[in-house]
């Protein structure tokens, strides 16, 4: 797909992965809807990008919010790229130190934010893509969801997160199969550890030093720009479809993550 002239919706567009993706796609000529719960973060990216970037305040767990973000994208032109990269809660261990069970609601919330909300964005974005005229290749668009390597090697305390991200991995192929007749591709990214605001104010050099030894190469955390680069490569390469791609420097989580 030629990104120039396409419209992209980036859910979590104010975050680490989302902002890097919005910047990269915008630089490649896309018009971009930055959809995020956090007004300040979302607006900052849109102000930085200028013409061709629009912020829509969105709680991804609210169907009508997501519908409004998709409508805003359609208002800019043909929606061709949907990147789902919003954040959310982790989960506790299934039993705490006194062996009391985790609240069921904590599991449900993680599933709601990561799995249910992603499906909602996917279905509404796919419907908008289906309304576009196909490109010369027959392609209409591409959906890129964000899982995690925790989908495959979840660590202690990640039962809910791994279940949600595993759900995203499992739905990738059926999404591609459902949408293939319309020329819409579906892929999932499974990042390892990336230096984003999700890690708070921790010192980047310290974080790289902590994770580096566990990563075959390069011996540092990933950078959001590397995630965004892969998003662009996926968008441009029409033969990528129905697959989950790990982007992790070869990292495999141990039970505690790195050590
Ligand atoms: N950073 C990593 O190492 C890493 C690794 C694997 C997977 N991931 C996944 O990548 C995605 C993005 O992670 P990140 O590191 O960029 O996080 P981040 O915290 O930098 O950004 C997340 C963004 O999502 C927004 N957000 C949170 N809740 C929302 C909601 N209900 N509705 C709309 N927006 C909401 C936040 O305001 C923020 O701007 C997440 O799904 C995360 O699980 C991250």
XYZ file of N, CA and C and ligand atoms in Angstrom:
821
model
N 0.848 -1.194 0.000
C 0.000 0.000 0.000
C 0.885 1.246 0.000
N 0.460 2.218 -0.764
C 1.145 3.505 -0.728
C 0.534 4.306 0.421
N 1.343 4.600 1.422
C 0.813 5.268 2.613
C 0.398 6.709 2.298
N 1.085 7.310 1.351
C 0.736 8.697 0.983
C -0.714 8.741 0.509
N -1.492 9.601 1.110
C -2.893 9.738 0.722
C -3.827 8.844 1.502
N -3.284 7.891 2.256
C -4.129 7.021 3.072
C -4.506 7.744 4.363
N -5.550 7.244 5.007
C -5.902 7.733 6.342
C -5.601 6.618 7.337
N -4.995 7.004 8.436
C -4.656 6.030 9.482
C -5.337 6.416 10.785
N -5.852 5.428 11.468
C -6.395 5.601 12.823
C -5.423 4.941 13.790
N -4.958 5.709 14.765
C -4.020 5.151 15.740
C -4.660 5.231 17.120
N -5.092 4.087 17.628
C -5.680 4.036 18.970
C -4.557 3.991 19.993
N -4.624 4.873 20.977
C -3.494 5.048 21.890
C -2.428 5.921 21.254
N -2.877 6.782 20.362
C -1.958 7.603 19.556
C -1.142 8.606 20.350
N -1.489 8.810 21.612
C -0.687 9.698 22.445
C 0.397 8.960 23.207
N 0.408 7.627 23.122
C 1.341 6.827 23.917
C 2.658 6.587 23.200
N 3.476 5.720 23.789
C 4.799 5.465 23.225
C 4.725 4.904 21.819
N 4.104 3.746 21.655
C 3.978 3.143 20.329
C 3.108 3.997 19.422
N 1.997 4.487 19.992
C 1.030 5.225 19.178
C 1.608 6.506 18.611
N 2.295 7.272 19.451
C 2.847 8.550 18.980
C 3.924 8.317 17.926
N 4.777 7.316 18.154
C 5.822 7.016 17.163
C 5.193 6.601 15.840
N 4.094 5.850 15.929
C 3.400 5.401 14.713
C 2.739 6.570 14.002
N 2.079 7.424 14.774
C 1.433 8.598 14.170
C 2.476 9.450 13.441
N 3.627 9.655 14.097
C 4.694 10.456 13.464
C 5.165 9.799 12.169
N 5.402 8.513 12.226
C 5.984 7.801 11.074
C 5.001 7.794 9.894
N 3.735 7.481 10.172
C 2.754 7.408 9.084
C 2.492 8.796 8.510
N 2.463 9.788 9.367
C 2.263 11.163 8.913
C 3.435 11.595 8.027
N 4.641 11.246 8.449
C 5.830 11.600 7.656
C 5.794 10.912 6.291
N 5.140 9.738 6.235
C 5.042 9.003 4.968
C 3.865 9.487 4.126
N 3.157 10.492 4.606
C 2.103 11.105 3.790
C 0.681 10.740 4.148
N 0.504 10.037 5.265
C -0.859 9.695 5.684
C -1.488 10.853 6.450
N -2.812 10.917 6.392
C -3.542 11.744 7.356
C -3.861 10.840 8.539
N -3.759 11.390 9.725
C -3.764 10.531 10.916
C -4.785 11.015 11.944
N -5.585 10.075 12.424
C -6.419 10.345 13.598
C -5.708 9.775 14.812
N -5.366 10.654 15.734
C -4.751 10.258 17.001
C -5.890 10.104 18.001
N -6.129 8.878 18.403
C -7.243 8.574 19.300
C -6.663 8.154 20.640
N -7.021 8.885 21.688
C -6.423 8.576 23.001
C -7.344 9.104 24.098
N -7.247 8.460 25.252
C -8.009 8.895 26.425
C -7.415 10.174 27.003
N -6.126 10.321 26.847
C -5.404 11.434 27.464
C -5.334 12.615 26.496
N -6.123 13.652 26.824
C -6.210 14.819 25.929
C -4.853 15.469 25.714
N -4.126 15.677 26.814
C -2.874 16.425 26.727
C -1.882 15.700 25.814
N -1.766 14.394 26.006
C -0.819 13.620 25.198
C -1.250 13.606 23.730
N -2.526 13.350 23.512
C -3.032 13.261 22.129
C -2.909 14.579 21.398
N -3.291 15.655 22.074
C -3.219 16.979 21.432
C -1.785 17.381 21.154
N -0.882 17.009 22.035
C 0.532 17.373 21.831
C 1.050 16.776 20.521
N 0.669 15.544 20.233
C 1.142 14.902 18.987
C 0.524 15.587 17.773
N -0.765 15.846 17.878
C -1.467 16.484 16.755
C -0.903 17.890 16.495
N -0.620 18.623 17.562
C -0.035 19.965 17.399
C 1.340 19.866 16.751
N 2.083 18.862 17.165
C 3.427 18.664 16.588
C 3.328 18.336 15.090
N 2.363 17.492 14.724
C 2.276 17.046 13.329
C 1.660 18.111 12.421
N 0.709 18.854 12.949
C 0.108 19.939 12.166
C -0.915 19.436 11.158
N -0.860 19.974 9.954
C -1.887 19.671 8.936
C -1.967 18.160 8.694
N -3.215 17.661 8.646
C -3.391 16.239 8.359
C -3.409 15.367 9.597
N -3.420 15.971 10.768
C -3.514 15.188 12.006
C -4.661 15.724 12.856
N -5.464 14.814 13.362
C -6.653 15.191 14.136
C -6.674 14.367 15.417
N -7.014 15.022 16.531
C -7.137 14.299 17.799
C -8.608 14.019 18.090
N -8.892 12.802 18.498
C -10.242 12.468 18.963
C -10.111 11.811 20.331
N -10.653 12.478 21.327
C -10.575 11.888 22.674
C -11.439 10.631 22.703
N -10.845 9.518 23.088
C -11.507 8.217 22.974
C -11.198 7.366 24.188
N -12.237 6.838 24.803
C -12.025 5.725 25.726
C -12.301 4.467 24.911
N -11.277 3.685 24.674
C -11.439 2.538 23.772
C -12.437 1.508 24.287
N -12.793 1.584 25.567
C -13.777 0.631 26.091
C -15.209 1.116 25.862
N -15.332 2.295 25.252
C -16.687 2.822 24.964
C -16.954 2.733 23.464
N -17.971 1.950 23.123
C -18.273 1.716 21.707
C -18.511 3.005 20.944
N -19.268 3.937 21.577
C -19.607 5.167 20.844
C -18.382 6.059 20.648
N -17.462 6.052 21.604
C -16.206 6.813 21.441
C -15.430 6.290 20.232
N -15.351 4.977 20.139
C -14.578 4.380 19.039
C -15.273 4.669 17.705
N -16.590 4.590 17.709
C -17.335 4.905 16.478
C -17.054 6.339 16.041
N -16.952 7.253 17.006
C -16.679 8.664 16.669
C -15.262 8.808 16.100
N -14.317 8.070 16.641
C -12.939 8.140 16.125
C -12.879 7.601 14.699
N -13.587 6.508 14.454
C -13.609 5.930 13.099
C -14.303 6.894 12.136
N -15.367 7.517 12.594
C -16.081 8.492 11.739
C -15.172 9.671 11.407
N -14.383 10.101 12.387
C -13.448 11.209 12.133
C -12.426 10.799 11.078
N -11.974 9.552 11.153
C -11.016 9.063 10.150
C -11.662 9.066 8.770
N -12.885 8.569 8.698
C -13.576 8.537 7.398
C -13.792 9.945 6.846
N -13.922 10.891 7.764
C -14.093 12.284 7.348
C -12.854 12.850 6.674
N -11.698 12.236 6.932
C -10.447 12.713 6.335
C -10.175 12.084 4.974
N -10.854 10.961 4.683
C -10.607 10.254 3.427
C -10.728 8.757 3.648
N -10.200 7.957 2.720
C -10.349 6.500 2.840
C -9.499 5.925 3.977
N -10.175 5.313 4.967
C -9.435 4.697 6.082
C -8.755 3.436 5.576
N -7.445 3.427 5.624
C -6.670 2.291 5.090
C -5.861 1.572 6.164
N -5.523 2.270 7.240
C -4.621 1.692 8.247
C -5.222 1.923 9.633
N -5.406 0.848 10.370
C -5.844 0.973 11.772
C -4.795 0.304 12.652
N -4.219 1.071 13.546
C -3.206 0.546 14.462
C -3.769 0.642 15.877
N -3.833 -0.478 16.552
C -4.407 -0.509 17.899
C -3.253 -0.632 18.897
N -3.010 0.450 19.643
C -1.821 0.486 20.517
C -2.110 1.245 21.815
N -3.338 1.089 22.324
C -3.637 1.757 23.600
C -3.102 0.929 24.763
N -2.928 1.588 25.884
C -2.448 0.908 27.082
C -3.599 0.494 27.980
N -3.252 -0.003 29.142
C -4.274 -0.443 30.085
C -3.635 -1.069 31.300
N -4.470 -1.667 32.124
C -3.959 -2.208 33.389
C -3.254 -3.550 33.205
N -2.375 -3.869 34.130
C -1.852 -5.231 34.221
C -2.775 -6.011 35.126
N -2.288 -7.063 35.698
C -3.163 -7.808 36.611
C -2.355 -8.330 37.770
N -3.009 -8.661 38.863
C -2.265 -9.239 39.988
C -2.012 -10.727 39.765
N -1.187 -11.291 40.635
C -1.060 -12.756 40.660
C -2.414 -13.358 41.000
N -2.623 -14.576 40.584
C -3.939 -15.197 40.829
C -4.188 -15.375 42.334
N -3.147 -15.607 43.107
C -3.252 -15.610 44.579
C -2.265 -14.596 45.130
N -2.667 -13.848 46.157
C -1.717 -12.904 46.748
C -0.848 -13.626 47.788
N -0.048 -12.847 48.520
C 0.934 -13.475 49.443
C 0.250 -14.260 50.557
N -1.017 -13.907 50.863
C -1.781 -14.662 51.881
C -2.644 -15.746 51.234
N -2.422 -15.994 49.952
C -3.175 -16.989 49.175
C -4.642 -16.633 48.961
N -4.953 -15.346 49.089
C -6.319 -14.907 48.764
C -6.417 -14.744 47.246
N -7.561 -15.153 46.664
C -7.686 -15.069 45.209
C -7.806 -13.623 44.732
N -7.240 -13.360 43.552
C -7.385 -12.041 42.940
C -8.862 -11.764 42.684
N -9.273 -10.491 42.740
C -10.663 -10.197 42.391
C -10.947 -10.598 40.945
N -12.064 -11.218 40.725
C -12.442 -11.595 39.353
C -12.514 -10.357 38.458
N -12.905 -9.226 39.079
C -13.069 -7.994 38.291
C -11.737 -7.518 37.703
N -10.615 -7.843 38.354
C -9.328 -7.376 37.817
C -9.015 -8.107 36.510
N -9.356 -9.386 36.457
C -9.158 -10.160 35.232
C -10.078 -9.621 34.127
N -11.338 -9.410 34.504
C -12.330 -8.946 33.517
C -11.926 -7.598 32.924
N -11.372 -6.730 33.759
C -11.004 -5.389 33.281
C -9.875 -5.460 32.247
N -8.904 -6.308 32.502
C -7.783 -6.443 31.548
C -8.298 -6.989 30.210
N -9.185 -7.961 30.291
C -9.768 -8.517 29.058
C -10.586 -7.448 28.333
N -11.309 -6.655 29.109
C -12.139 -5.603 28.503
C -11.265 -4.595 27.744
N -10.209 -4.128 28.398
C -9.404 -3.050 27.801
C -8.590 -3.557 26.606
N -7.989 -4.725 26.750
C -7.086 -5.154 25.682
C -7.770 -6.005 24.613
N -8.626 -6.930 25.023
C -9.194 -7.851 24.027
C -10.525 -7.332 23.456
N -11.465 -7.022 24.348
C -12.777 -6.583 23.853
C -12.657 -5.255 23.108
N -11.900 -4.322 23.667
C -11.782 -3.004 23.017
C -11.083 -3.123 21.669
N -10.072 -3.983 21.588
C -9.376 -4.150 20.300
C -10.336 -4.713 19.262
N -11.126 -5.706 19.670
C -12.101 -6.266 18.718
C -13.072 -5.190 18.242
N -13.495 -4.338 19.169
C -14.444 -3.280 18.793
C -13.818 -2.318 17.771
N -12.565 -1.935 18.015
C -11.887 -1.050 17.054
C -11.751 -1.768 15.710
N -11.353 -3.031 15.767
C -11.149 -3.797 14.529
C -12.436 -3.880 13.709
N -13.549 -4.185 14.390
C -14.779 -4.396 13.605
C -15.264 -3.081 13.006
N -15.158 -1.984 13.761
C -15.630 -0.702 13.233
C -14.676 -0.171 12.160
N -13.385 -0.363 12.355
C -12.420 0.063 11.330
C -12.590 -0.771 10.067
N -12.791 -2.074 10.243
C -12.971 -2.950 9.070
C -14.205 -2.528 8.266
N -15.270 -2.180 8.972
C -16.493 -1.752 8.266
C -16.228 -0.472 7.481
N -15.448 0.433 8.071
C -15.114 1.680 7.352
C -14.228 1.373 6.148
N -13.269 0.476 6.311
C -12.407 0.097 5.179
C -13.240 -0.546 4.071
N -14.218 -1.346 4.474
C -15.070 -2.027 3.487
C -15.860 -1.026 2.638
N -16.064 0.159 3.181
C -16.810 1.198 2.443
C -15.927 1.952 1.441
N -14.608 1.717 1.477
C -13.717 2.449 0.569
C -13.651 1.746 -0.785
N -13.250 2.487 -1.807
C -12.953 1.859 -3.092
C -11.619 1.142 -2.958
N -11.516 -0.055 -3.542
C -10.227 -0.749 -3.436
C -9.137 -0.060 -4.239
N -7.896 -0.248 -3.784
C -6.755 0.227 -4.554
C -6.590 -0.674 -5.785
N -5.659 -0.296 -6.652
C -5.455 -1.056 -7.891
C -5.162 -2.536 -7.615
N -4.444 -2.800 -6.515
C -4.081 -4.179 -6.155
C -5.260 -4.966 -5.597
N -6.380 -4.284 -5.372
C -7.522 -4.936 -4.731
C -7.531 -4.723 -3.225
N -6.457 -4.141 -2.713
C -6.364 -3.935 -1.270
C -7.229 -2.759 -0.818
N -7.856 -2.942 0.335
C -8.612 -1.821 0.916
C -7.949 -1.270 2.179
N -7.315 -2.145 2.935
C -6.734 -1.630 4.172
C -6.022 -2.706 4.967
N -5.460 -2.272 6.086
C -4.758 -3.206 6.970
C -5.024 -2.829 8.419
N -5.251 -3.856 9.225
C -5.463 -3.691 10.666
C -4.266 -4.295 11.383
N -3.684 -3.515 12.299
C -2.512 -3.992 13.036
C -2.808 -3.874 14.527
N -2.942 -5.009 15.185
C -3.195 -5.027 16.624
C -1.881 -5.189 17.382
N -1.899 -4.824 18.650
C -0.681 -4.950 19.459
C -0.901 -5.943 20.590
N -0.221 -7.071 20.475
C -0.231 -8.047 21.571
C 1.005 -7.797 22.419
N 1.743 -8.830 22.704
C 2.964 -8.760 23.524
C 3.583 -10.144 23.475
N 4.892 -10.217 23.741
C 5.465 -11.565 23.846
C 4.897 -12.290 25.061
N 4.229 -11.547 25.952
C 3.546 -12.199 27.088
C 2.441 -13.131 26.605
N 2.002 -12.962 25.375
C 1.017 -13.900 24.814
C 1.609 -15.304 24.743
N 2.944 -15.390 24.619
C 3.616 -16.687 24.458
C 4.368 -17.105 25.714
N 5.036 -16.137 26.348
C 5.797 -16.479 27.552
C 5.483 -15.491 28.681
N 4.239 -15.493 29.093
C 3.778 -14.590 30.148
C 4.514 -14.840 31.462
N 4.738 -13.760 32.184
C 5.509 -13.853 33.423
C 4.575 -13.969 34.628
N 5.185 -14.109 35.801
C 4.413 -14.142 37.047
C 3.542 -12.886 37.124
N 2.282 -13.065 37.435
C 1.367 -11.927 37.559
C 0.699 -11.523 36.256
N 0.959 -12.269 35.188
C 0.417 -11.862 33.883
C -0.687 -12.787 33.371
N -1.397 -13.461 34.252
C -2.439 -14.368 33.730
C -3.451 -13.599 32.884
N -3.929 -12.479 33.400
C -4.945 -11.712 32.668
C -4.359 -11.088 31.399
N -3.213 -10.453 31.560
C -2.566 -9.778 30.421
C -2.234 -10.792 29.326
N -1.664 -11.926 29.723
C -1.303 -12.946 28.733
C -2.547 -13.513 28.057
N -3.630 -13.666 28.829
C -4.865 -14.184 28.239
C -5.412 -13.198 27.207
N -5.393 -11.907 27.560
C -5.901 -10.892 26.625
C -5.030 -10.835 25.373
N -3.728 -10.817 25.568
C -2.821 -10.708 24.417
C -2.828 -12.000 23.604
N -2.975 -13.133 24.287
C -3.104 -14.406 23.575
C -4.360 -14.443 22.729
N -5.408 -13.812 23.232
C -6.648 -13.715 22.451
C -6.428 -12.944 21.157
N -5.632 -11.882 21.254
C -5.333 -11.092 20.048
C -4.548 -11.923 19.044
N -3.598 -12.704 19.541
C -2.817 -13.570 18.641
C -3.750 -14.568 17.963
N -4.632 -15.176 18.756
C -5.511 -16.215 18.203
C -6.496 -15.668 17.187
N -6.893 -14.429 17.351
C -7.902 -13.924 16.403
C -7.289 -13.362 15.121
N -5.967 -13.326 15.050
C -5.323 -12.711 13.886
C -5.664 -13.443 12.582
N -5.500 -14.755 12.583
C -5.760 -15.497 11.340
C -7.242 -15.473 10.944
N -8.163 -15.733 11.888
C -9.569 -15.632 11.478
C -9.975 -14.232 11.032
N -9.358 -13.202 11.622
C -9.627 -11.839 11.128
C -9.211 -11.728 9.666
N -7.998 -12.209 9.375
C -7.497 -12.132 7.996
C -8.389 -12.934 7.057
N -8.884 -14.063 7.556
C -9.748 -14.900 6.713
C -11.111 -14.250 6.499
N -11.659 -13.650 7.559
C -12.949 -12.947 7.427
C -12.850 -11.803 6.430
N -11.728 -11.086 6.503
C -11.627 -9.813 5.778
C -10.906 -9.931 4.439
N -10.295 -11.080 4.196
C -9.567 -11.276 2.942
C -10.388 -10.988 1.691
N -11.632 -11.452 1.645
C -12.430 -11.197 0.440
C -12.627 -9.703 0.148
N -12.446 -8.877 1.166
C -12.590 -7.426 0.969
C -11.246 -6.748 0.704
N -10.177 -7.503 0.689
C -8.856 -6.898 0.491
C -8.359 -6.172 1.730
N -8.782 -6.661 2.890
C -8.328 -6.070 4.160
C -7.450 -7.097 4.864
N -6.240 -6.687 5.205
C -5.299 -7.581 5.897
C -5.374 -7.363 7.407
N -4.940 -8.360 8.147
C -4.902 -8.242 9.611
C -3.626 -8.873 10.131
N -2.907 -8.126 10.937
C -1.680 -8.639 11.561
C -1.622 -8.211 13.017
N -0.778 -8.896 13.760
C -0.589 -8.547 15.168
C 0.902 -8.433 15.449
N 1.256 -7.431 16.217
C 2.638 -7.279 16.653
C 2.753 -7.770 18.092
N 3.819 -8.487 18.350
C 4.084 -8.968 19.710
C 5.428 -8.389 20.150
N 5.397 -7.192 20.739
C 6.668 -6.574 21.155
C 7.230 -7.228 22.414
N 8.556 -7.133 22.514
C 9.220 -7.494 23.761
C 9.146 -6.313 24.706
N 10.272 -5.843 25.228
C 10.242 -4.688 26.133
C 10.740 -3.457 25.385
N 9.920 -2.424 25.397
C 10.216 -1.190 24.674
C 10.203 -0.011 25.632
N 11.095 0.905 25.350
C 11.233 2.085 26.194
C 10.128 3.081 25.845
N 9.014 2.978 26.545
C 7.888 3.891 26.323
C 7.475 4.484 27.667
N 6.580 5.465 27.651
C 6.109 6.037 28.917
C 5.451 5.010 29.838
N 5.115 3.817 29.303
C 4.549 2.773 30.161
C 5.537 2.401 31.269
N 6.820 2.668 31.043
C 7.828 2.381 32.065
C 8.065 3.572 32.989
N 7.225 4.588 32.901
C 7.299 5.709 33.830
C 8.557 6.536 33.637
N 9.044 7.074 34.743
C 10.183 7.993 34.676
C 11.523 7.291 34.874
N 11.507 5.967 34.837
C 12.752 5.233 35.106
C 13.836 5.654 34.114
N 15.064 5.634 34.570
C 16.209 6.054 33.760
C 16.423 5.064 32.604
N 16.391 5.542 31.344
C 16.535 4.644 30.188
C 17.791 3.790 30.245
N 18.910 4.381 30.682
C 20.167 3.613 30.718
C 20.048 2.457 31.719
N 19.376 2.736 32.843
C 19.184 1.672 33.841
C 18.278 0.569 33.309
N 17.216 0.982 32.604
C 16.298 -0.011 32.038
C 17.005 -0.865 30.993
N 17.785 -0.217 30.129
C 18.557 -0.966 29.126
C 19.516 -1.929 29.821
N 20.115 -1.465 30.914
C 21.064 -2.294 31.663
C 20.378 -3.484 32.314
N 19.128 -3.281 32.740
C 18.381 -4.366 33.380
C 17.983 -5.421 32.340
N 17.421 -4.960 31.211
C 16.874 -5.899 30.230
C 17.937 -6.466 29.293
N 18.970 -5.649 29.016
C 19.954 -6.007 28.005
C 20.494 -7.431 28.093
N 20.934 -7.861 29.277
C 21.526 -9.195 29.364
C 20.579 -10.326 28.937
N 19.273 -10.100 29.046
C 18.314 -11.158 28.690
C 18.008 -11.176 27.191
N 18.503 -10.179 26.473
C 18.135 -10.029 25.055
C 19.337 -10.420 24.186
N 19.159 -11.408 23.302
C 20.297 -11.844 22.483
C 20.969 -10.687 21.738
N 20.198 -9.885 21.021
C 20.735 -8.709 20.321
C 19.563 -7.936 19.717
N 19.583 -6.614 19.770
C 20.545 -5.774 20.460
C 20.294 -5.750 21.970
N 21.349 -5.571 22.749
C 21.255 -5.728 24.200
C 20.734 -4.449 24.859
N 19.513 -4.157 24.545
C 18.832 -2.970 25.082
C 17.342 -3.172 24.843
N 16.550 -2.295 25.448
C 15.118 -2.325 25.141
C 14.891 -1.849 23.712
N 13.721 -2.176 23.189
C 13.352 -1.647 21.880
C 12.992 -0.178 21.989
N 12.999 0.487 20.872
C 12.604 1.887 20.817
C 11.270 1.980 20.059
N 10.384 2.863 20.503
C 9.079 2.953 19.838
C 9.195 3.182 18.331
N 10.279 3.847 17.911
C 10.462 4.106 16.473
C 10.635 2.792 15.712
N 11.178 1.764 16.401
C 11.370 0.466 15.736
C 10.026 -0.251 15.556
N 9.148 -0.065 16.528
C 7.770 -0.568 16.376
C 7.103 0.145 15.197
N 7.230 1.469 15.171
C 6.574 2.258 14.114
C 7.135 1.906 12.738
N 8.423 1.626 12.691
C 9.041 1.228 11.421
C 8.393 -0.057 10.902
N 8.133 -0.991 11.823
C 7.503 -2.251 11.415
C 6.061 -2.018 10.957
N 5.369 -1.108 11.617
C 4.012 -0.765 11.166
C 4.055 -0.281 9.714
N 5.005 0.599 9.429
C 5.106 1.112 8.054
C 5.429 -0.024 7.079
N 6.371 -0.888 7.472
C 6.756 -1.990 6.588
C 5.565 -2.916 6.324
N 4.762 -3.168 7.357
C 3.572 -4.008 7.186
C 2.583 -3.330 6.236
N 2.381 -2.048 6.458
C 1.420 -1.341 5.603
C 1.860 -1.417 4.140
N 3.151 -1.305 3.919
C 3.650 -1.220 2.540
C 3.742 -2.569 1.840
N 3.832 -3.643 2.616
C 4.049 -4.963 2.002
C 2.743 -5.762 1.995
N 2.093 -5.792 0.866
C 0.743 -6.361 0.770
C 0.731 -7.871 1.019
N 1.907 -8.501 0.947
C 1.893 -9.960 1.093
C 2.004 -10.414 2.553
N 2.126 -9.470 3.462
C 2.095 -9.812 4.891
C 0.645 -9.847 5.339
N 0.224 -10.966 5.908
C -1.171 -11.077 6.326
C -1.349 -12.261 7.270
N -2.281 -12.105 8.205
C -2.726 -13.223 9.037
C -1.673 -13.741 10.008
N -0.690 -12.901 10.332
C 0.430 -13.380 11.134
C 0.679 -12.484 12.347
N 1.206 -13.095 13.403
C 1.716 -12.336 14.539
C 3.236 -12.270 14.424
N 3.759 -11.069 14.498
C 5.206 -10.867 14.352
C 5.781 -10.437 15.692
N 6.700 -11.236 16.211
C 7.433 -10.828 17.410
C 8.465 -9.786 17.022
N 8.568 -8.731 17.820
C 9.637 -7.742 17.619
C 10.246 -7.537 18.994
N 11.330 -8.272 19.248
C 11.787 -8.417 20.635
C 13.286 -8.642 20.787
N 14.070 -8.517 19.717
C 15.507 -8.765 19.825
C 15.842 -10.201 20.206
N 14.841 -11.086 20.123
C 15.071 -12.482 20.495
C 14.797 -12.769 21.962
N 14.254 -11.788 22.696
C 13.953 -11.963 24.129
C 12.890 -13.048 24.345
N 13.162 -13.902 25.320
C 12.129 -14.816 25.835
C 12.027 -14.534 27.325
N 10.814 -14.175 27.771
C 10.654 -13.881 29.187
C 10.970 -15.108 30.041
N 11.628 -14.873 31.163
C 11.723 -15.884 32.215
C 10.481 -15.706 33.101
N 10.293 -16.548 34.131
C 9.103 -16.359 34.976
C 8.989 -14.946 35.546
N 10.132 -14.299 35.836
C 10.076 -12.945 36.390
C 10.353 -11.881 35.331
N 10.506 -12.243 34.110
C 10.745 -11.268 33.048
C 12.128 -11.433 32.463
N 13.137 -10.880 33.164
C 14.479 -10.873 32.600
C 15.401 -11.895 33.258
N 15.242 -12.094 34.578
C 16.234 -12.909 35.287
C 15.583 -14.073 35.996
N 6.129 -0.861 26.055
C 6.311 -2.177 26.025
O 7.387 -2.683 26.406
C 5.243 -3.076 25.469
C 5.579 -4.409 25.248
C 4.624 -5.268 24.734
C 3.366 -4.800 24.447
N 3.060 -3.494 24.677
C 1.691 -3.080 24.366
O 1.722 -1.951 23.509
C 0.572 -1.130 23.743
C 1.014 0.296 23.958
O 2.001 0.332 24.925
P 2.904 1.631 25.204
O 4.145 1.122 25.823
O 2.953 2.473 23.980
O 2.040 2.339 26.337
P 1.941 3.900 26.746
O 1.546 3.887 28.184
O 3.157 4.635 26.329
O 0.734 4.432 25.848
C -0.569 3.950 25.977
C -1.535 5.032 25.556
O -2.845 4.481 25.642
C -3.699 5.457 26.208
N -4.838 4.792 26.854
C -4.858 4.119 28.033
N -6.093 3.677 28.290
C -6.871 4.066 27.248
C -8.245 3.924 26.944
N -9.097 3.275 27.783
N -8.715 4.472 25.798
C -7.877 5.124 24.959
N -6.569 5.303 25.192
C -6.067 4.784 26.333
C -2.831 6.232 27.190
O -3.382 7.511 27.463
C -1.495 6.292 26.458
O -1.390 7.454 25.667
C -0.156 -1.789 24.921
O -1.169 -2.619 24.404
C 0.905 -2.624 25.578
O 0.344 -3.746 26.251
C 3.970 -2.631 25.177
